[in-house]
């Protein structure tokens, strides 16, 4: 848990002196999106002004999201639609992180470098941009019930693509028995098991829905394998962010709403600080619980509370 566990988190809401001191410590803010900036398609009050304030103080902002359903251009559209000016290079999403890892780090030799995707178009777009071949994903032919013929053809291998060397699991709104069965067969035949992220829940519209981590659980259960995850809190993602942005970890703060992804990501990445906002999944009772996965250095009711800083 690191040194952050020794002292209790500093509460920033309503304390302008503490907020100024907090802001002075950091040059870069890594911002989670779901549960921090918005819930579903509802932008939290004061977010646009808060980001403008941070930028006006010369702070660098990087949007770091585990949501793999959109590629970076899709995220940029969402940010702009919400009134948040940004550019693609400020966005670091788990689908992008996964594509970079597969193409630039794993570098599996062709032809056994094809990816079987459980997920949405965001993963496909990022794989395509890195020149990684894939099947599955949003393929409409997989959105159906299993047939007796499917069982037979999976058993004898004739339904399987021999070039698949990786199974990449993300959030899939059309998950079904057919896709899980295909993924399992590839893993059983030696494909590498990757996940965009392992968030158990997706915060949306003021409630929660199954997250990407809940989609891959059946495969974990069947294979006994834990996938290599390319989203928070994976340090593979932190290394990629550091490499891309050339940031100084000691002057960087991770801002999020979850202990197990965001706070753990910042603490294990030895960042200068972590800020938990209470507009998403976790709160005080979670970090005060016995065996809490992480304890933030700072917390605030909501991100826009930082606007109480003196200009």
mmCIF file of N, CA and C in Angstrom, residues 113-200:
data_model
loop_
_atom_site.group_PDB
_atom_site.id
_atom_site.type_symbol
_atom_site.label_atom_id
_atom_site.label_comp_id
_atom_site.label_asym_id
_atom_site.label_seq_id
_atom_site.Cartn_x
_atom_site.Cartn_y
_atom_site.Cartn_z
ATOM 1 N N UNK A 113 -0.445 -14.074 -35.602
ATOM 2 C CA UNK A 113 -0.514 -12.847 -34.813
ATOM 3 C C UNK A 113 -1.902 -12.216 -34.871
ATOM 4 N N UNK A 114 -2.886 -13.034 -35.258
ATOM 5 C CA UNK A 114 -4.243 -12.508 -35.364
ATOM 6 C C UNK A 114 -4.894 -12.483 -33.982
ATOM 7 N N UNK A 115 -5.749 -11.484 -33.758
ATOM 8 C CA UNK A 115 -6.406 -11.310 -32.458
ATOM 9 C C UNK A 115 -7.882 -11.684 -32.577
ATOM 10 N N UNK A 116 -8.345 -12.523 -31.650
ATOM 11 C CA UNK A 116 -9.791 -12.746 -31.521
ATOM 12 C C UNK A 116 -10.287 -11.752 -30.483
ATOM 13 N N UNK A 117 -11.191 -10.862 -30.922
ATOM 14 C CA UNK A 117 -11.658 -9.759 -30.073
ATOM 15 C C UNK A 117 -13.004 -10.076 -29.443
ATOM 16 N N UNK A 118 -13.072 -9.900 -28.110
ATOM 17 C CA UNK A 118 -14.369 -9.787 -27.443
ATOM 18 C C UNK A 118 -14.457 -8.312 -27.081
ATOM 19 N N UNK A 119 -15.344 -7.575 -27.749
ATOM 20 C CA UNK A 119 -15.393 -6.148 -27.487
ATOM 21 C C UNK A 119 -16.115 -5.391 -28.584
ATOM 22 N N UNK A 120 -16.027 -4.076 -28.496
ATOM 23 C CA UNK A 120 -16.753 -3.195 -29.407
ATOM 24 C C UNK A 120 -15.802 -2.544 -30.417
ATOM 25 N N UNK A 121 -16.334 -1.595 -31.168
ATOM 26 C CA UNK A 121 -15.591 -1.034 -32.303
ATOM 27 C C UNK A 121 -14.344 -0.241 -31.894
ATOM 28 N N UNK A 122 -14.300 0.255 -30.645
ATOM 29 C CA UNK A 122 -13.121 0.991 -30.190
ATOM 30 C C UNK A 122 -11.860 0.151 -30.267
ATOM 31 N N UNK A 123 -11.966 -1.107 -29.845
ATOM 32 C CA UNK A 123 -10.815 -2.016 -29.898
ATOM 33 C C UNK A 123 -10.422 -2.256 -31.354
ATOM 34 N N UNK A 124 -11.419 -2.504 -32.192
ATOM 35 C CA UNK A 124 -11.141 -2.786 -33.604
ATOM 36 C C UNK A 124 -10.428 -1.607 -34.273
ATOM 37 N N UNK A 125 -10.901 -0.392 -33.999
ATOM 38 C CA UNK A 125 -10.306 0.800 -34.630
ATOM 39 C C UNK A 125 -8.851 0.979 -34.222
ATOM 40 N N UNK A 126 -8.550 0.746 -32.938
ATOM 41 C CA UNK A 126 -7.163 0.919 -32.480
ATOM 42 C C UNK A 126 -6.261 -0.202 -33.017
ATOM 43 N N UNK A 127 -6.766 -1.430 -33.093
ATOM 44 C CA UNK A 127 -5.976 -2.522 -33.685
ATOM 45 C C UNK A 127 -5.694 -2.206 -35.159
ATOM 46 N N UNK A 128 -6.719 -1.730 -35.853
ATOM 47 C CA UNK A 128 -6.576 -1.382 -37.272
ATOM 48 C C UNK A 128 -5.516 -0.295 -37.457
ATOM 49 N N UNK A 129 -5.524 0.704 -36.558
ATOM 50 C CA UNK A 129 -4.567 1.815 -36.691
ATOM 51 C C UNK A 129 -3.133 1.355 -36.460
ATOM 52 N N UNK A 130 -2.968 0.245 -35.746
ATOM 53 C CA UNK A 130 -1.628 -0.308 -35.516
ATOM 54 C C UNK A 130 -1.302 -1.449 -36.488
ATOM 55 N N UNK A 131 -2.205 -1.708 -37.429
ATOM 56 C CA UNK A 131 -1.961 -2.752 -38.432
ATOM 57 C C UNK A 131 -2.034 -4.165 -37.894
ATOM 58 N N UNK A 132 -2.818 -4.372 -36.829
ATOM 59 C CA UNK A 132 -2.940 -5.702 -36.212
ATOM 60 C C UNK A 132 -4.167 -6.422 -36.786
ATOM 61 N N UNK A 133 -3.990 -7.619 -37.364
ATOM 62 C CA UNK A 133 -5.146 -8.351 -37.899
ATOM 63 C C UNK A 133 -6.032 -8.899 -36.773
ATOM 64 N N UNK A 134 -7.341 -8.909 -36.994
ATOM 65 C CA UNK A 134 -8.245 -9.406 -35.954
ATOM 66 C C UNK A 134 -9.508 -9.993 -36.564
ATOM 67 N N UNK A 135 -10.184 -10.801 -35.753
ATOM 68 C CA UNK A 135 -11.528 -11.302 -36.082
ATOM 69 C C UNK A 135 -12.389 -11.167 -34.824
ATOM 70 N N UNK A 136 -13.673 -11.473 -34.954
ATOM 71 C CA UNK A 136 -14.569 -11.382 -33.800
ATOM 72 C C UNK A 136 -15.088 -9.974 -33.642
ATOM 73 N N UNK A 137 -15.074 -9.465 -32.413
ATOM 74 C CA UNK A 137 -15.501 -8.094 -32.162
ATOM 75 C C UNK A 137 -16.949 -7.850 -32.533
ATOM 76 N N UNK A 138 -17.154 -6.893 -33.440
ATOM 77 C CA UNK A 138 -18.517 -6.500 -33.796
ATOM 78 C C UNK A 138 -19.074 -7.309 -34.978
ATOM 79 N N UNK A 139 -18.383 -8.359 -35.380
ATOM 80 C CA UNK A 139 -18.837 -9.211 -36.500
ATOM 81 C C UNK A 139 -20.281 -9.656 -36.256
ATOM 82 N N UNK A 140 -21.219 -9.202 -37.113
ATOM 83 C CA UNK A 140 -22.637 -9.522 -36.872
ATOM 84 C C UNK A 140 -22.941 -11.022 -36.927
ATOM 85 N N UNK A 141 -22.082 -11.789 -37.611
ATOM 86 C CA UNK A 141 -22.347 -13.233 -37.725
ATOM 87 C C UNK A 141 -22.168 -13.958 -36.382
ATOM 88 N N UNK A 142 -21.555 -13.282 -35.394
ATOM 89 C CA UNK A 142 -21.378 -13.907 -34.075
ATOM 90 C C UNK A 142 -22.485 -13.521 -33.093
ATOM 91 N N UNK A 143 -23.412 -12.674 -33.536
ATOM 92 C CA UNK A 143 -24.503 -12.253 -32.649
ATOM 93 C C UNK A 143 -25.705 -13.174 -32.843
ATOM 94 N N UNK A 144 -25.532 -14.414 -32.405
ATOM 95 C CA UNK A 144 -26.592 -15.411 -32.580
ATOM 96 C C UNK A 144 -26.435 -16.516 -31.541
ATOM 97 N N UNK A 145 -27.414 -17.397 -31.509
ATOM 98 C CA UNK A 145 -27.343 -18.545 -30.602
ATOM 99 C C UNK A 145 -26.372 -19.586 -31.150
ATOM 100 N N UNK A 146 -25.841 -20.404 -30.256
ATOM 101 C CA UNK A 146 -25.022 -21.557 -30.655
ATOM 102 C C UNK A 146 -25.938 -22.589 -31.317
ATOM 103 N N UNK A 147 -25.399 -23.283 -32.324
ATOM 104 C CA UNK A 147 -26.138 -24.382 -32.974
ATOM 105 C C UNK A 147 -25.411 -25.690 -32.691
ATOM 106 N N UNK A 148 -26.099 -26.822 -32.861
ATOM 107 C CA UNK A 148 -25.405 -28.119 -32.712
ATOM 108 C C UNK A 148 -24.167 -28.208 -33.619
ATOM 109 N N UNK A 149 -24.274 -27.602 -34.812
ATOM 110 C CA UNK A 149 -23.145 -27.614 -35.753
ATOM 111 C C UNK A 149 -21.941 -26.852 -35.193
ATOM 112 N N UNK A 150 -22.213 -25.738 -34.476
ATOM 113 C CA UNK A 150 -21.120 -24.969 -33.869
ATOM 114 C C UNK A 150 -20.333 -25.825 -32.880
ATOM 115 N N UNK A 151 -21.053 -26.577 -32.051
ATOM 116 C CA UNK A 151 -20.378 -27.455 -31.081
ATOM 117 C C UNK A 151 -19.457 -28.435 -31.808
ATOM 118 N N UNK A 152 -19.981 -29.066 -32.874
ATOM 119 C CA UNK A 152 -19.203 -30.053 -33.628
ATOM 120 C C UNK A 152 -17.968 -29.414 -34.271
ATOM 121 N N UNK A 153 -18.165 -28.242 -34.886
ATOM 122 C CA UNK A 153 -17.064 -27.617 -35.629
ATOM 123 C C UNK A 153 -16.013 -26.983 -34.708
ATOM 124 N N UNK A 154 -16.417 -26.635 -33.499
ATOM 125 C CA UNK A 154 -15.403 -26.177 -32.539
ATOM 126 C C UNK A 154 -14.621 -27.368 -32.016
ATOM 127 N N UNK A 155 -15.316 -28.454 -31.790
ATOM 128 C CA UNK A 155 -14.654 -29.656 -31.270
ATOM 129 C C UNK A 155 -13.597 -30.164 -32.244
ATOM 130 N N UNK A 156 -13.910 -30.139 -33.555
ATOM 131 C CA UNK A 156 -12.911 -30.640 -34.523
ATOM 132 C C UNK A 156 -12.006 -29.525 -35.059
ATOM 133 N N UNK A 157 -12.252 -28.278 -34.595
ATOM 134 C CA UNK A 157 -11.368 -27.166 -34.966
ATOM 135 C C UNK A 157 -11.697 -26.497 -36.283
ATOM 136 N N UNK A 158 -12.674 -27.006 -37.021
ATOM 137 C CA UNK A 158 -12.925 -26.467 -38.365
ATOM 138 C C UNK A 158 -13.580 -25.083 -38.340
ATOM 139 N N UNK A 159 -14.156 -24.692 -37.192
ATOM 140 C CA UNK A 159 -14.769 -23.363 -37.078
ATOM 141 C C UNK A 159 -13.737 -22.309 -36.633
ATOM 142 N N UNK A 160 -12.529 -22.779 -36.305
ATOM 143 C CA UNK A 160 -11.532 -21.886 -35.724
ATOM 144 C C UNK A 160 -10.544 -21.389 -36.777
ATOM 145 N N UNK A 161 -10.047 -20.168 -36.582
ATOM 146 C CA UNK A 161 -9.035 -19.588 -37.462
ATOM 147 C C UNK A 161 -7.662 -19.969 -36.907
ATOM 148 N N UNK A 162 -6.857 -20.742 -37.673
ATOM 149 C CA UNK A 162 -5.563 -21.221 -37.157
ATOM 150 C C UNK A 162 -4.545 -20.108 -36.896
ATOM 151 N N UNK A 163 -4.807 -18.904 -37.396
ATOM 152 C CA UNK A 163 -3.851 -17.809 -37.229
ATOM 153 C C UNK A 163 -4.053 -17.001 -35.947
ATOM 154 N N UNK A 164 -5.094 -17.329 -35.174
ATOM 155 C CA UNK A 164 -5.337 -16.572 -33.944
ATOM 156 C C UNK A 164 -4.287 -16.932 -32.888
ATOM 157 N N UNK A 165 -3.552 -15.898 -32.419
ATOM 158 C CA UNK A 165 -2.534 -16.125 -31.395
ATOM 159 C C UNK A 165 -2.809 -15.365 -30.111
ATOM 160 N N UNK A 166 -3.863 -14.522 -30.139
ATOM 161 C CA UNK A 166 -4.192 -13.676 -28.986
ATOM 162 C C UNK A 166 -5.709 -13.598 -28.838
ATOM 163 N N UNK A 167 -6.184 -13.683 -27.606
ATOM 164 C CA UNK A 167 -7.580 -13.346 -27.298
ATOM 165 C C UNK A 167 -7.536 -12.056 -26.477
ATOM 166 N N UNK A 168 -8.210 -11.013 -26.976
ATOM 167 C CA UNK A 168 -8.267 -9.727 -26.278
ATOM 168 C C UNK A 168 -9.707 -9.473 -25.847
ATOM 169 N N UNK A 169 -9.924 -9.411 -24.534
ATOM 170 C CA UNK A 169 -11.279 -9.256 -23.995
ATOM 171 C C UNK A 169 -11.481 -7.853 -23.432
ATOM 172 N N UNK A 170 -12.523 -7.185 -23.908
ATOM 173 C CA UNK A 170 -12.918 -5.882 -23.384
ATOM 174 C C UNK A 170 -14.403 -5.883 -23.080
ATOM 175 N N UNK A 171 -14.966 -4.704 -22.949
ATOM 176 C CA UNK A 171 -16.400 -4.597 -22.697
ATOM 177 C C UNK A 171 -17.146 -4.891 -23.991
ATOM 178 N N UNK A 172 -18.029 -5.870 -23.956
ATOM 179 C CA UNK A 172 -18.773 -6.300 -25.141
ATOM 180 C C UNK A 172 -20.260 -6.290 -24.805
ATOM 181 N N UNK A 173 -21.006 -5.393 -25.454
ATOM 182 C CA UNK A 173 -22.439 -5.273 -25.178
ATOM 183 C C UNK A 173 -23.251 -6.390 -25.841
ATOM 184 N N UNK A 174 -22.571 -7.253 -26.602
ATOM 185 C CA UNK A 174 -23.256 -8.358 -27.280
ATOM 186 C C UNK A 174 -22.592 -9.687 -26.925
ATOM 187 N N UNK A 175 -22.089 -9.790 -25.700
ATOM 188 C CA UNK A 175 -21.428 -11.024 -25.287
ATOM 189 C C UNK A 175 -22.450 -12.174 -25.305
ATOM 190 N N UNK A 176 -22.004 -13.342 -25.711
ATOM 191 C CA UNK A 176 -22.913 -14.500 -25.736
ATOM 192 C C UNK A 176 -22.116 -15.805 -25.617
ATOM 193 N N UNK A 177 -22.830 -16.895 -25.591
ATOM 194 C CA UNK A 177 -22.222 -18.208 -25.392
ATOM 195 C C UNK A 177 -21.284 -18.574 -26.545
ATOM 196 N N UNK A 178 -21.676 -18.168 -27.762
ATOM 197 C CA UNK A 178 -20.864 -18.460 -28.949
ATOM 198 C C UNK A 178 -19.492 -17.793 -28.852
ATOM 199 N N UNK A 179 -19.465 -16.506 -28.523
ATOM 200 C CA UNK A 179 -18.185 -15.788 -28.428
ATOM 201 C C UNK A 179 -17.307 -16.348 -27.314
ATOM 202 N N UNK A 180 -17.915 -16.630 -26.161
ATOM 203 C CA UNK A 180 -17.139 -17.184 -25.043
ATOM 204 C C UNK A 180 -16.567 -18.550 -25.409
ATOM 205 N N UNK A 181 -17.358 -19.340 -26.133
ATOM 206 C CA UNK A 181 -16.892 -20.684 -26.538
ATOM 207 C C UNK A 181 -15.718 -20.594 -27.509
ATOM 208 N N UNK A 182 -15.819 -19.681 -28.474
ATOM 209 C CA UNK A 182 -14.718 -19.497 -29.426
ATOM 210 C C UNK A 182 -13.455 -19.022 -28.704
ATOM 211 N N UNK A 183 -13.612 -18.024 -27.833
ATOM 212 C CA UNK A 183 -12.456 -17.504 -27.098
ATOM 213 C C UNK A 183 -11.792 -18.607 -26.285
ATOM 214 N N UNK A 184 -12.609 -19.424 -25.623
ATOM 215 C CA UNK A 184 -12.056 -20.512 -24.814
ATOM 216 C C UNK A 184 -11.277 -21.494 -25.677
ATOM 217 N N UNK A 185 -11.810 -21.840 -26.842
ATOM 218 C CA UNK A 185 -11.118 -22.783 -27.731
ATOM 219 C C UNK A 185 -9.756 -22.227 -28.172
ATOM 220 N N UNK A 186 -9.704 -20.934 -28.464
ATOM 221 C CA UNK A 186 -8.410 -20.332 -28.850
ATOM 222 C C UNK A 186 -7.425 -20.354 -27.678
ATOM 223 N N UNK A 187 -7.907 -20.026 -26.489
ATOM 224 C CA UNK A 187 -7.029 -20.035 -25.306
ATOM 225 C C UNK A 187 -6.532 -21.452 -25.024
ATOM 226 N N UNK A 188 -7.414 -22.418 -25.171
ATOM 227 C CA UNK A 188 -7.062 -23.819 -24.926
ATOM 228 C C UNK A 188 -5.976 -24.284 -25.901
ATOM 229 N N UNK A 189 -5.969 -23.671 -27.089
ATOM 230 C CA UNK A 189 -4.974 -24.025 -28.118
ATOM 231 C C UNK A 189 -3.721 -23.150 -28.026
ATOM 232 N N UNK A 190 -3.602 -22.379 -26.928
ATOM 233 C CA UNK A 190 -2.341 -21.679 -26.686
ATOM 234 C C UNK A 190 -2.321 -20.192 -26.988
ATOM 235 N N UNK A 191 -3.474 -19.605 -27.340
ATOM 236 C CA UNK A 191 -3.497 -18.156 -27.586
ATOM 237 C C UNK A 191 -3.196 -17.416 -26.286
ATOM 238 N N UNK A 192 -2.525 -16.276 -26.400
ATOM 239 C CA UNK A 192 -2.233 -15.430 -25.232
ATOM 240 C C UNK A 192 -3.514 -14.713 -24.806
ATOM 241 N N UNK A 193 -3.701 -14.573 -23.498
ATOM 242 C CA UNK A 193 -4.933 -14.022 -22.932
ATOM 243 C C UNK A 193 -4.679 -12.594 -22.441
ATOM 244 N N UNK A 194 -5.268 -11.601 -23.141
ATOM 245 C CA UNK A 194 -5.142 -10.195 -22.749
ATOM 246 C C UNK A 194 -6.519 -9.612 -22.452
ATOM 247 N N UNK A 195 -6.547 -8.612 -21.594
ATOM 248 C CA UNK A 195 -7.788 -7.887 -21.331
ATOM 249 C C UNK A 195 -7.511 -6.392 -21.408
ATOM 250 N N UNK A 196 -8.435 -5.651 -21.995
ATOM 251 C CA UNK A 196 -8.258 -4.197 -22.040
ATOM 252 C C UNK A 196 -8.243 -3.654 -20.620
ATOM 253 N N UNK A 197 -9.094 -4.186 -19.760
ATOM 254 C CA UNK A 197 -9.197 -3.734 -18.364
ATOM 255 C C UNK A 197 -10.046 -4.733 -17.591
ATOM 256 N N UNK A 198 -9.981 -4.629 -16.267
ATOM 257 C CA UNK A 198 -10.702 -5.593 -15.426
ATOM 258 C C UNK A 198 -11.728 -4.916 -14.513
ATOM 259 N N UNK A 199 -12.206 -3.726 -14.903
ATOM 260 C CA UNK A 199 -13.234 -3.067 -14.087
ATOM 261 C C UNK A 199 -14.463 -3.967 -13.997
ATOM 262 N N UNK A 200 -14.889 -4.245 -12.773
ATOM 263 C CA UNK A 200 -16.039 -5.130 -12.606
ATOM 264 C C UNK A 200 -17.341 -4.459 -12.998
#
